[in-house]
Amino acid sequence: MKRNYKMTISYDGTRFYGWERQPGNDMTIQGKIENVLTKMCQLPEGKSVQVIGAGRTDAGVHARAMTCNAVIDTDKTEEEIWKYMNEYLPDDISVNEVRACSDRFHSRYNAIGKTYRYTCWYGLSKPVFDRKYVTVLEQKPDTELMRQAAQILEGTHDFKSFCGNSKMKKSTVRCVDTINIEESGNYIRLYFHGNGFLQNMVRILTGTLLEVGYGNIPVADVQKILDAMSRQAAGPTAPAQGLCLMKVDY
Amino acid sequence: MKRNYKMTISYDGTRFYGWERQPGNDMTIQGKIENVLTKMCQLPEGKSVQVIGAGRTDAGVHARAMTCNAVIDTDKTEEEIWKYMNEYLPDDISVNEVRACSDRFHSRYNAIGKTYRYTCWYGLSKPVFDRKYVTVLEQKPDTELMRQAAQILEGTHDFKSFCGNSKMKKSTVRCVDTINIEESGNYIRLYFHGNGFLQNMVRILTGTLLEVGYGNIPVADVQKILDAMSRQAAGPTAPAQGLCLMKVDY
C-alpha cells in the first residue's frame, strides 16, 4: 500500500558530501536513503523513491535527528521498513524511527523550528573519542563576550551578512529565538534555535561569535555586521565538523 | 636533566595493533609515543626512549587513562613536553598529563588496580556517533542473569579459564573485586575493577556474561567454568572495540 512515512535519521557526516542528492555522486545522505528505499520497493529501472528532508546539511555536518519523509509503496510494517533500512544503510547512517503519517506531511514545509549545536573544544589534551564531532580551538575564547554578542544576534533579523550563498534571491530574514552558550569541562557548546537557517548560517554565526570571544570583533560591532547586509562584514565560516542538527520541530 | 616522567594517555585503539611496540610495525601506541619522545630528545641514531606502560591493551582496545612512564633527558618543562607530544602524536592518541615523578616509579610494578569498561549496545537503531567504541548486540541480554553470574566471578580466583594465553606459565590467580553492570538507554556497560587482568580476560569475562544473559550458559555453570581451569569452558572472547581501559590505580 502506498503511504507517506516520516523518518528520523542520525548520521555522522564526515564521509559525506552533505544531505542533498547529487547526480553522479554516491556519497550523499539523501542519495543513500533513496537508494535503499528504491531497492526495498523493487521499483522498475529508472524509477526511484523521492525522499524529502527537513533541510540540507552541508558536507561534513552531522545530524542526531534529521527528519525526512517519503511516499512508499510497500507491504512492510513500520518496524520492517526500519529494520530493512538499518540493515542496508552504512554504519554512519541510522534510522531511529519510521512512522506512517498523513499524506499531507511535508518534512520541509511543515518544519516550524530547528535546533543546531556547534561543539568547540580547547585545551592541551586532545578530544580523542569525539575528534570528528568537535572543532578544536587554539585557545579558550571569552564566553562572556560571546554571550553578549549572541544576545544582539537573537531575534528576527535580516541575516544576509550570515548567508553563505551570495546569489540568494529569496528573503534572508529569519528568527533565531535563542543562542545558548554552554560550557562543560573543555567543551564550549553553542545551541541555536530558530525558525529556519540560511546556507552556512550557523557556521558563520559561530565563526563570528568566536572572533568576538577572541577579542578580534568588538561586541559593539555585531549590530553593524547585521546592518551591513554583506557576507564580508561577518566572521569566518566555522568548520563543518563541529556542527550537528539536533532536532526539527513540527 | 634526566628525570622520570609519569604520563596519562587516551587513545582510540581502532587503527592500532595494540599498546605494545612491535619490531617493524609502526602502528602500536607504545611505538608512537617512544618515537615522539626519541625525536624530542634528539637522541643519537640507534638510541631510543623506553616507555613503560601499566599494561598492554590488545589490538583495537581503547584507553581513557593508560598510565606510562619514561626516563627522559630534556630541558623542557612538563607543560612543554605535554605540548610537544600532542603536537607530534596522531589525533587518535592524546597525552592528558605529564608529571615529573620519583625515579623509583614504575607504571607496571606500582599499579595496584585497574578499571576496564566494556560497552554494549542493542536496538533497532544504530550507534552512529560511538560506533567504534561499542559492540552491537543482536538482542538485549537478561542483565539480571548477568549480575548473578558476575557475583560468582567477583573475588580472588584462578582465572585460567578466562586467559587467552594458553602458554601462560605464571600464576593465573587474580582478584576482581567488582563487576558492575550498568544500563542506560540502549547501552549496557560492564565495569571491571581488579588488581590485574590476564590476556583477553575482560573480553572473555564479558563474552561469558553475555552468553549467560542470552540463556546459553546457566548461572549455575559459572562456578564450573572457573573450576575447569580451561579456556574451552568459558564463553567467546568479546570483540576488542567495546573495551576501554578507564583508570590505573597507584
Short mmCIF file of C-alpha atoms in Angstrom, two decimals:
data_model
loop_
_atom_site.label_atom_id
_atom_site.label_comp_id
_atom_site.label_asym_id
_atom_site.label_seq_id
_atom_site.Cartn_x
_atom_site.Cartn_y
_atom_site.Cartn_z
CA MET A 1 0.00 0.00 0.00
CA LYS A 2 1.22 3.47 -0.89
CA ARG A 3 1.68 5.66 2.17
CA ASN A 4 3.63 8.64 3.40
CA TYR A 5 6.22 7.78 6.06
CA LYS A 6 8.01 10.14 8.43
CA MET A 7 11.53 9.10 9.42
CA THR A 8 14.12 10.43 11.84
CA ILE A 9 17.74 9.85 10.91
CA SER A 10 21.14 10.23 12.62
CA TYR A 11 24.31 10.49 10.65
CA ASP A 12 28.00 11.08 11.03
CA GLY A 13 28.53 13.48 8.12
CA THR A 14 32.31 13.02 7.97
CA ARG A 15 32.38 10.85 4.84
CA PHE A 16 29.51 12.53 3.03
CA TYR A 17 29.10 15.42 0.61
CA GLY A 18 26.15 16.68 2.61
CA TRP A 19 22.47 15.73 2.77
CA GLU A 20 21.40 16.60 -0.74
CA ARG A 21 21.42 14.05 -3.54
CA GLN A 22 23.87 14.91 -6.33
CA PRO A 23 23.86 13.29 -9.76
CA GLY A 24 26.84 11.01 -10.19
CA ASN A 25 27.87 11.26 -6.52
CA ASP A 26 27.12 8.22 -4.42
CA MET A 27 28.16 9.82 -1.13
CA THR A 28 25.21 11.94 -0.03
CA ILE A 29 22.86 11.02 2.79
CA GLN A 30 19.66 11.64 0.84
CA GLY A 31 21.09 9.56 -2.02
CA LYS A 32 21.94 6.64 0.29
CA ILE A 33 18.45 6.66 1.82
CA GLU A 34 16.71 6.92 -1.55
CA ASN A 35 18.77 4.04 -2.93
CA VAL A 36 17.87 1.77 -0.02
CA LEU A 37 14.16 2.60 -0.22
CA THR A 38 14.15 2.18 -4.01
CA LYS A 39 15.75 -1.23 -3.60
CA MET A 40 13.29 -2.15 -0.84
CA CYS A 41 10.31 -1.26 -3.05
CA GLN A 42 11.79 -3.16 -6.01
CA LEU A 43 10.88 -0.29 -8.32
CA PRO A 44 11.35 -0.79 -12.07
CA GLU A 45 14.53 0.50 -13.73
CA GLY A 46 14.56 4.30 -13.87
CA LYS A 47 12.05 4.78 -11.06
CA SER A 48 13.19 5.80 -7.60
CA VAL A 49 11.76 6.76 -4.22
CA GLN A 50 11.97 10.51 -3.53
CA VAL A 51 12.95 11.45 0.00
CA ILE A 52 12.14 14.95 1.29
CA GLY A 53 14.41 16.25 4.04
CA ALA A 54 13.63 18.99 6.58
CA GLY A 55 16.63 20.84 5.23
CA ARG A 56 20.03 20.36 3.70
CA THR A 57 23.11 19.90 5.80
CA ASP A 58 26.50 20.83 4.34
CA ALA A 59 29.28 18.38 3.57
CA GLY A 60 30.79 17.14 6.84
CA VAL A 61 27.89 18.29 9.06
CA HIS A 62 26.27 15.72 11.35
CA ALA A 63 22.70 15.10 12.49
CA ARG A 64 21.22 13.50 15.59
CA ALA A 65 17.65 13.86 14.36
CA MET A 66 17.17 14.91 10.78
CA THR A 67 13.53 14.43 9.79
CA CYS A 68 12.51 13.33 6.34
CA ASN A 69 9.52 11.77 4.62
CA ALA A 70 8.85 9.63 1.58
CA VAL A 71 5.81 8.13 -0.12
CA ILE A 72 6.49 4.41 -0.27
CA ASP A 73 4.52 1.58 -1.81
CA THR A 74 5.19 -1.45 0.39
CA ASP A 75 3.51 -4.24 2.34
CA LYS A 76 6.10 -3.99 5.09
CA THR A 77 5.20 -2.74 8.59
CA GLU A 78 6.86 0.36 10.03
CA GLU A 79 9.22 -1.85 12.02
CA GLU A 80 10.08 -3.94 8.98
CA ILE A 81 10.92 -0.80 6.98
CA TRP A 82 13.02 0.43 9.92
CA LYS A 83 14.96 -2.85 10.13
CA TYR A 84 15.44 -3.07 6.38
CA MET A 85 16.81 0.46 6.15
CA ASN A 86 19.29 -0.01 9.01
CA GLU A 87 20.44 -3.29 7.57
CA TYR A 88 21.27 -1.78 4.19
CA LEU A 89 22.38 1.72 5.19
CA PRO A 90 26.07 2.11 6.15
CA ASP A 91 27.16 2.24 9.82
CA ASP A 92 27.34 6.03 9.79
CA ILE A 93 23.65 6.49 8.93
CA SER A 94 21.00 5.26 11.36
CA VAL A 95 17.22 5.34 11.04
CA ASN A 96 15.84 5.99 14.53
CA GLU A 97 12.12 5.97 13.80
CA VAL A 98 9.72 5.19 10.95
CA ARG A 99 6.07 6.22 11.26
CA ALA A 100 3.25 6.24 8.74
CA CYS A 101 1.93 9.82 8.65
CA SER A 102 -0.64 11.99 6.93
CA ASP A 103 -0.34 12.23 3.15
CA ARG A 104 -0.08 15.98 3.68
CA PHE A 105 3.00 15.84 5.89
CA HIS A 106 6.00 17.51 4.24
CA SER A 107 9.28 17.50 6.21
CA ARG A 108 10.42 20.85 4.88
CA TYR A 109 7.21 22.87 4.52
CA ASN A 110 5.82 21.74 7.89
CA ALA A 111 9.02 22.34 9.88
CA ILE A 112 8.49 25.25 12.28
CA GLY A 113 11.83 25.20 14.08
CA LYS A 114 15.27 23.64 14.20
CA THR A 115 17.95 23.20 16.84
CA TYR A 116 21.60 23.11 15.84
CA ARG A 117 24.54 22.52 18.16
CA TYR A 118 28.07 23.66 17.45
CA THR A 119 30.72 21.95 19.61
CA CYS A 120 34.12 23.50 20.30
CA TRP A 121 36.96 22.09 22.35
CA TYR A 122 40.09 23.71 23.75
CA GLY A 123 42.96 22.52 25.92
CA LEU A 124 46.40 20.97 25.94
CA SER A 125 44.99 17.45 25.63
CA LYS A 126 43.09 16.24 22.56
CA PRO A 127 39.48 15.06 22.21
CA VAL A 128 40.35 11.55 21.08
CA PHE A 129 36.92 9.93 21.16
CA ASP A 130 34.84 12.67 19.56
CA ARG A 131 37.54 14.27 17.46
CA LYS A 132 35.35 14.07 14.35
CA TYR A 133 32.46 15.92 16.02
CA VAL A 134 34.21 18.92 17.55
CA THR A 135 36.25 21.87 16.35
CA VAL A 136 39.49 22.26 18.28
CA LEU A 137 40.21 25.86 19.30
CA GLU A 138 43.77 27.13 19.71
CA GLN A 139 42.79 28.91 22.92
CA LYS A 140 39.77 29.46 25.15
CA PRO A 141 37.61 32.33 23.91
CA ASP A 142 35.92 34.75 26.34
CA THR A 143 32.47 33.19 26.55
CA GLU A 144 31.03 36.20 28.41
CA LEU A 145 31.77 38.39 25.37
CA MET A 146 30.30 35.67 23.15
CA ARG A 147 27.08 35.69 25.20
CA GLN A 148 26.78 39.47 24.89
CA ALA A 149 27.19 39.20 21.13
CA ALA A 150 24.72 36.29 20.97
CA GLN A 151 22.06 38.48 22.63
CA ILE A 152 22.39 41.00 19.80
CA LEU A 153 22.02 38.24 17.20
CA GLU A 154 18.97 36.68 18.84
CA GLY A 155 15.61 37.73 17.40
CA THR A 156 14.19 38.39 13.96
CA HIS A 157 16.74 39.99 11.65
CA ASP A 158 17.81 40.07 8.06
CA PHE A 159 20.73 37.64 8.29
CA LYS A 160 22.10 38.43 4.83
CA SER A 161 25.56 39.04 6.34
CA PHE A 162 25.43 35.46 7.67
CA CYS A 163 24.39 33.79 4.42
CA GLY A 164 26.95 31.71 2.54
CA ASN A 165 25.01 31.91 -0.71
CA SER A 166 25.77 35.27 -2.31
CA LYS A 167 23.17 34.67 -5.03
CA MET A 168 20.32 34.12 -2.56
CA LYS A 169 17.28 35.84 -4.08
CA LYS A 170 14.63 34.91 -1.53
CA SER A 171 14.20 36.62 1.83
CA THR A 172 17.15 36.35 4.19
CA VAL A 173 15.02 37.32 7.20
CA ARG A 174 14.98 34.64 9.88
CA CYS A 175 14.06 34.41 13.54
CA VAL A 176 16.74 32.91 15.79
CA ASP A 177 14.93 32.96 19.11
CA THR A 178 17.76 31.56 21.25
CA ILE A 179 21.53 31.20 21.12
CA ASN A 180 22.76 29.45 24.27
CA ILE A 181 26.43 29.02 25.02
CA GLU A 182 27.15 26.19 27.44
CA GLU A 183 30.49 25.32 29.00
CA SER A 184 31.40 21.91 30.35
CA GLY A 185 34.96 20.83 31.05
CA ASN A 186 36.98 21.67 27.95
CA TYR A 187 33.89 21.92 25.77
CA ILE A 188 32.02 25.01 24.64
CA ARG A 189 28.69 24.18 23.00
CA LEU A 190 26.62 26.73 21.13
CA TYR A 191 22.92 25.89 20.73
CA PHE A 192 20.94 27.73 18.08
CA HIS A 193 17.16 27.50 17.87
CA GLY A 194 15.26 29.28 15.12
CA ASN A 195 12.50 29.01 12.56
CA GLY A 196 14.97 28.40 9.77
CA PHE A 197 18.59 28.93 8.84
CA LEU A 198 20.27 30.16 5.66
CA GLN A 199 23.10 28.32 3.94
CA ASN A 200 26.16 28.14 6.25
CA MET A 201 24.34 30.46 8.66
CA VAL A 202 25.04 28.57 11.90
CA ARG A 203 28.69 28.18 10.94
CA ILE A 204 29.07 31.89 10.11
CA LEU A 205 27.28 32.86 13.33
CA THR A 206 29.66 30.57 15.23
CA GLY A 207 32.73 31.88 13.40
CA THR A 208 31.66 35.44 14.22
CA LEU A 209 30.93 34.68 17.87
CA LEU A 210 34.36 33.03 18.22
CA GLU A 211 36.02 36.16 16.76
CA VAL A 212 34.16 38.17 19.40
CA GLY A 213 35.38 35.71 22.04
CA TYR A 214 38.96 36.16 20.89
CA GLY A 215 38.63 39.94 21.02
CA ASN A 216 39.01 40.32 17.26
CA ILE A 217 35.50 41.72 16.82
CA PRO A 218 34.16 44.12 19.49
CA VAL A 219 30.67 43.27 20.79
CA ALA A 220 29.57 46.74 19.66
CA ASP A 221 30.36 45.80 16.05
CA VAL A 222 27.89 42.91 15.93
CA GLN A 223 24.93 45.18 15.20
CA LYS A 224 27.00 46.82 12.44
CA ILE A 225 27.64 43.38 10.92
CA LEU A 226 23.88 42.69 10.81
CA ASP A 227 23.27 46.15 9.30
CA ALA A 228 25.97 45.73 6.66
CA MET A 229 23.92 43.07 4.85
CA SER A 230 27.17 41.72 3.43
CA ARG A 231 28.88 38.38 3.98
CA GLN A 232 32.24 40.21 4.06
CA ALA A 233 31.23 42.01 7.26
CA ALA A 234 30.84 38.82 9.33
CA GLY A 235 33.48 36.45 10.69
CA PRO A 236 34.75 33.26 9.04
CA THR A 237 32.66 30.14 8.42
CA ALA A 238 33.44 27.75 11.30
CA PRO A 239 34.44 24.22 10.16
CA ALA A 240 31.63 21.79 9.30
CA GLN A 241 32.71 19.01 11.67
CA GLY A 242 31.63 20.82 14.85
CA LEU A 243 28.04 21.24 13.62
CA CYS A 244 25.14 18.90 14.32
CA LEU A 245 21.43 19.19 13.53
CA MET A 246 19.81 18.17 16.82
CA LYS A 247 16.07 18.40 16.25
CA VAL A 248 13.37 19.56 13.85
CA ASP A 249 10.13 20.88 15.34
CA TYR A 250 6.70 20.37 13.76
CA MET B 1 68.19 16.97 33.02
CA LYS B 2 67.41 13.27 33.17
CA ARG B 3 64.21 12.58 35.05
CA ASN B 4 61.43 10.03 35.27
CA TYR B 5 58.07 11.30 33.98
CA LYS B 6 54.62 9.84 34.58
CA MET B 7 52.14 10.32 31.75
CA THR B 8 48.45 9.56 31.28
CA ILE B 9 47.33 8.79 27.77
CA SER B 10 44.00 8.39 25.95
CA TYR B 11 43.74 6.56 22.68
CA ASP B 12 41.26 5.33 20.16
CA GLY B 13 42.67 1.86 19.54
CA THR B 14 40.82 1.29 16.26
CA ARG B 15 43.79 1.80 13.93
CA PHE B 16 46.42 0.26 16.18
CA TYR B 17 47.89 -3.20 16.73
CA GLY B 18 47.62 -2.72 20.47
CA TRP B 19 49.76 -0.96 23.05
CA GLU B 20 52.95 -2.97 22.79
CA ARG B 21 55.79 -1.96 20.48
CA GLN B 22 56.45 -4.49 17.71
CA PRO B 23 59.57 -4.56 15.57
CA GLY B 24 58.80 -3.46 12.02
CA ASN B 25 55.25 -2.33 12.89
CA ASP B 26 54.73 1.40 13.07
CA MET B 27 51.14 1.15 14.32
CA THR B 28 51.40 0.50 18.04
CA ILE B 29 50.68 3.07 20.72
CA GLN B 30 53.85 2.45 22.71
CA GLY B 31 55.83 2.69 19.47
CA LYS B 32 54.23 6.03 18.52
CA ILE B 33 54.96 7.51 21.95
CA GLU B 34 58.54 6.25 22.01
CA ASN B 35 59.18 7.67 18.55
CA VAL B 36 57.90 11.11 19.53
CA LEU B 37 59.92 11.19 22.76
CA THR B 38 63.04 9.94 20.99
CA LYS B 39 62.65 12.71 18.42
CA MET B 40 62.04 15.28 21.16
CA CYS B 41 65.23 14.27 22.98
CA GLN B 42 67.23 14.29 19.73
CA LEU B 43 68.88 11.02 20.69
CA PRO B 44 71.73 9.74 18.52
CA GLU B 45 71.00 7.15 15.83
CA GLY B 46 70.21 3.77 17.38
CA LYS B 47 69.22 5.17 20.78
CA SER B 48 65.58 5.48 21.77
CA VAL B 49 63.44 6.45 24.76
CA GLN B 50 61.88 3.43 26.50
CA VAL B 51 58.28 3.87 27.63
CA ILE B 52 56.88 1.57 30.31
CA GLY B 53 53.11 1.07 30.23
CA ALA B 54 50.87 -0.02 33.10
CA GLY B 55 49.82 -2.94 30.96
CA ARG B 56 49.28 -3.99 27.39
CA THR B 57 46.00 -3.42 25.63
CA ASP B 58 45.05 -5.68 22.71
CA ALA B 59 44.72 -4.54 19.11
CA GLY B 60 41.58 -2.42 18.78
CA VAL B 61 41.15 -1.78 22.51
CA HIS B 62 40.84 1.84 23.67
CA ALA B 63 42.06 3.71 26.75
CA ARG B 64 40.80 6.81 28.54
CA ALA B 65 43.67 6.81 31.01
CA MET B 66 46.54 4.48 30.34
CA THR B 67 49.46 5.36 32.60
CA CYS B 68 53.05 5.07 31.47
CA ASN B 69 56.45 6.41 32.45
CA ALA B 70 59.77 7.13 30.79
CA VAL B 71 63.15 8.43 31.83
CA ILE B 72 63.78 11.46 29.63
CA ASP B 73 66.79 13.73 29.33
CA THR B 74 65.39 17.16 28.44
CA ASP B 75 65.44 20.83 29.40
CA LYS B 76 61.74 21.16 28.64
CA THR B 77 59.15 21.79 31.37
CA GLU B 78 56.33 19.31 31.99
CA GLU B 79 53.97 21.54 30.00
CA GLU B 80 56.41 21.84 27.12
CA ILE B 81 56.78 18.04 26.95
CA TRP B 82 52.99 17.72 27.06
CA LYS B 83 52.53 20.21 24.19
CA TYR B 84 55.31 18.67 22.12
CA MET B 85 53.89 15.17 22.45
CA ASN B 86 50.36 16.21 21.49
CA GLU B 87 51.63 18.17 18.55
CA TYR B 88 53.52 15.20 17.10
CA LEU B 89 51.26 12.32 18.14
CA PRO B 90 48.37 11.50 15.78
CA ASP B 91 44.80 12.71 16.52
CA ASP B 92 43.81 9.35 17.99
CA ILE B 93 46.43 9.46 20.77
CA SER B 94 46.28 12.21 23.40
CA VAL B 95 48.59 12.91 26.30
CA ASN B 96 46.43 14.18 29.16
CA GLU B 97 49.08 14.79 31.79
CA VAL B 98 52.86 14.81 32.16
CA ARG B 99 54.40 14.95 35.65
CA ALA B 100 57.94 14.51 36.83
CA CYS B 101 57.91 11.66 39.37
CA SER B 102 60.16 9.66 41.63
CA ASP B 103 62.95 7.74 39.89
CA ARG B 104 61.50 4.65 41.52
CA PHE B 105 58.07 4.99 39.95
CA HIS B 106 57.32 2.10 37.58
CA SER B 107 53.94 2.16 35.79
CA ARG B 108 53.56 -1.60 35.75
CA TYR B 109 55.14 -2.74 39.03
CA ASN B 110 53.50 0.02 41.07
CA ALA B 111 49.99 -0.41 39.61
CA ILE B 112 47.68 -1.79 42.31
CA GLY B 113 44.40 -1.78 40.40
CA LYS B 114 42.77 -1.19 37.04
CA THR B 115 39.29 -0.32 35.86
CA TYR B 116 38.07 -1.55 32.49
CA ARG B 117 34.74 -0.74 30.87
CA TYR B 118 33.06 -2.88 28.25
CA THR B 119 30.28 -1.11 26.32
CA CYS B 120 27.48 -2.97 24.57
CA TRP B 121 24.60 -1.54 22.57
CA TYR B 122 21.36 -3.10 21.38
CA GLY B 123 18.34 -1.84 19.49
CA LEU B 124 16.80 -1.30 16.09
CA SER B 125 18.67 1.97 15.56
CA LYS B 126 22.45 2.16 15.26
CA PRO B 127 25.02 3.90 17.49
CA VAL B 128 26.27 6.27 14.79
CA PHE B 129 28.50 8.54 16.87
CA ASP B 130 30.27 5.97 19.02
CA ARG B 131 30.07 3.02 16.66
CA LYS B 132 33.81 2.40 17.01
CA TYR B 133 33.62 2.19 20.82
CA VAL B 134 30.71 -0.19 21.34
CA THR B 135 29.83 -3.76 20.50
CA VAL B 136 26.40 -4.05 18.91
CA LEU B 137 24.33 -6.91 20.30
CA GLU B 138 21.72 -8.70 18.20
CA GLN B 139 19.29 -8.63 21.11
CA LYS B 140 19.02 -7.41 24.69
CA PRO B 141 20.52 -9.94 27.13
CA ASP B 142 18.96 -10.58 30.53
CA THR B 143 21.07 -8.31 32.72
CA GLU B 144 19.67 -9.79 35.92
CA LEU B 145 21.16 -13.18 35.00
CA MET B 146 24.40 -11.43 34.06
CA ARG B 147 24.55 -9.79 37.51
CA GLN B 148 24.05 -13.14 39.23
CA ALA B 149 26.90 -14.62 37.18
CA ALA B 150 29.07 -11.57 37.84
CA GLN B 151 28.71 -12.12 41.59
CA ILE B 152 30.17 -15.60 41.21
CA LEU B 153 33.12 -14.23 39.21
CA GLU B 154 33.89 -11.44 41.68
CA GLY B 155 36.65 -12.17 44.18
CA THR B 156 40.00 -13.89 44.13
CA HIS B 157 40.04 -16.88 41.80
CA ASP B 158 42.29 -18.75 39.47
CA PHE B 159 41.07 -17.23 36.20
CA LYS B 160 42.87 -19.74 33.97
CA SER B 161 39.61 -20.44 32.11
CA PHE B 162 39.47 -16.73 31.25
CA CYS B 163 43.04 -16.42 29.98
CA GLY B 164 43.63 -16.02 26.24
CA ASN B 165 47.24 -17.14 26.50
CA SER B 166 47.26 -20.94 26.64
CA LYS B 167 51.02 -20.95 27.28
CA MET B 168 50.78 -18.75 30.38
CA LYS B 169 53.26 -20.16 32.88
CA LYS B 170 52.93 -17.63 35.70
CA SER B 171 50.09 -17.56 38.19
CA THR B 172 46.64 -17.01 36.75
CA VAL B 173 45.19 -16.05 40.13
CA ARG B 174 43.72 -12.55 40.15
CA CYS B 175 41.37 -10.56 42.35
CA VAL B 176 38.46 -8.94 40.55
CA ASP B 177 36.80 -7.11 43.42
CA THR B 178 33.87 -5.65 41.47
CA ILE B 179 31.96 -6.30 38.27
CA ASN B 180 29.19 -3.71 37.88
CA ILE B 181 26.66 -3.90 35.09
CA GLU B 182 25.01 -0.59 34.33
CA GLU B 183 22.13 0.06 31.95
CA SER B 184 21.37 3.39 30.35
CA GLY B 185 19.11 3.77 27.32
CA ASN B 186 20.25 1.22 24.76
CA TYR B 187 23.64 0.82 26.40
CA ILE B 188 24.84 -1.92 28.75
CA ARG B 189 28.18 -1.09 30.35
CA LEU B 190 30.22 -3.63 32.29
CA TYR B 191 32.78 -2.17 34.70
CA PHE B 192 35.55 -4.44 35.95
CA HIS B 193 37.88 -3.44 38.77
CA GLY B 194 40.68 -5.69 39.88
CA ASN B 195 44.32 -5.90 40.86
CA GLY B 196 45.32 -7.18 37.43
CA PHE B 197 43.92 -8.91 34.40
CA LEU B 198 45.22 -11.75 32.23
CA GLN B 199 45.46 -11.57 28.45
CA ASN B 200 41.97 -11.13 26.92
CA MET B 201 40.50 -11.69 30.40
CA VAL B 202 38.00 -8.83 30.41
CA ARG B 203 36.82 -9.77 26.93
CA ILE B 204 36.39 -13.44 27.86
CA LEU B 205 34.58 -12.48 31.08
CA THR B 206 32.29 -10.23 29.00
CA GLY B 207 31.72 -12.89 26.34
CA THR B 208 30.82 -15.39 29.06
CA LEU B 209 28.49 -12.97 30.89
CA LEU B 210 26.71 -12.22 27.60
CA GLU B 211 26.20 -15.95 26.99
CA VAL B 212 24.63 -16.14 30.46
CA GLY B 213 22.45 -13.14 29.57
CA TYR B 214 21.27 -14.89 26.41
CA GLY B 215 20.44 -18.04 28.37
CA ASN B 216 23.13 -20.10 26.62
CA ILE B 217 25.11 -20.65 29.81
CA PRO B 218 23.14 -21.27 33.06
CA VAL B 219 24.23 -19.14 36.03
CA ALA B 220 24.92 -22.38 37.90
CA ASP B 221 27.59 -23.31 35.33
CA VAL B 222 29.74 -20.24 36.01
CA GLN B 223 31.42 -21.82 39.02
CA LYS B 224 32.07 -24.93 36.91
CA ILE B 225 33.75 -22.75 34.28
CA LEU B 226 36.10 -21.32 36.93
CA ASP B 227 36.80 -24.81 38.27
CA ALA B 228 37.51 -26.24 34.80
CA MET B 229 40.75 -24.19 34.52
CA SER B 230 40.38 -24.42 30.75
CA ARG B 231 39.80 -21.68 28.20
CA GLN B 232 37.44 -24.05 26.33
CA ALA B 233 35.00 -24.00 29.26
CA ALA B 234 34.33 -20.24 29.09
CA GLY B 235 32.36 -18.22 26.55
CA PRO B 236 33.74 -16.45 23.47
CA THR B 237 36.17 -13.51 23.53
CA ALA B 238 34.01 -10.38 23.11
CA PRO B 239 35.20 -8.02 20.32
CA ALA B 240 38.03 -5.61 21.13
CA GLN B 241 36.22 -2.43 20.09
CA GLY B 242 33.85 -2.38 23.09
CA LEU B 243 36.71 -2.42 25.60
CA CYS B 244 38.33 0.62 27.20
CA LEU B 245 40.95 0.91 29.96
CA MET B 246 39.47 3.61 32.19
CA LYS B 247 41.94 4.05 35.03
CA VAL B 248 45.08 2.66 36.67
CA ASP B 249 45.38 2.93 40.44
CA TYR B 250 48.67 3.54 42.29
#
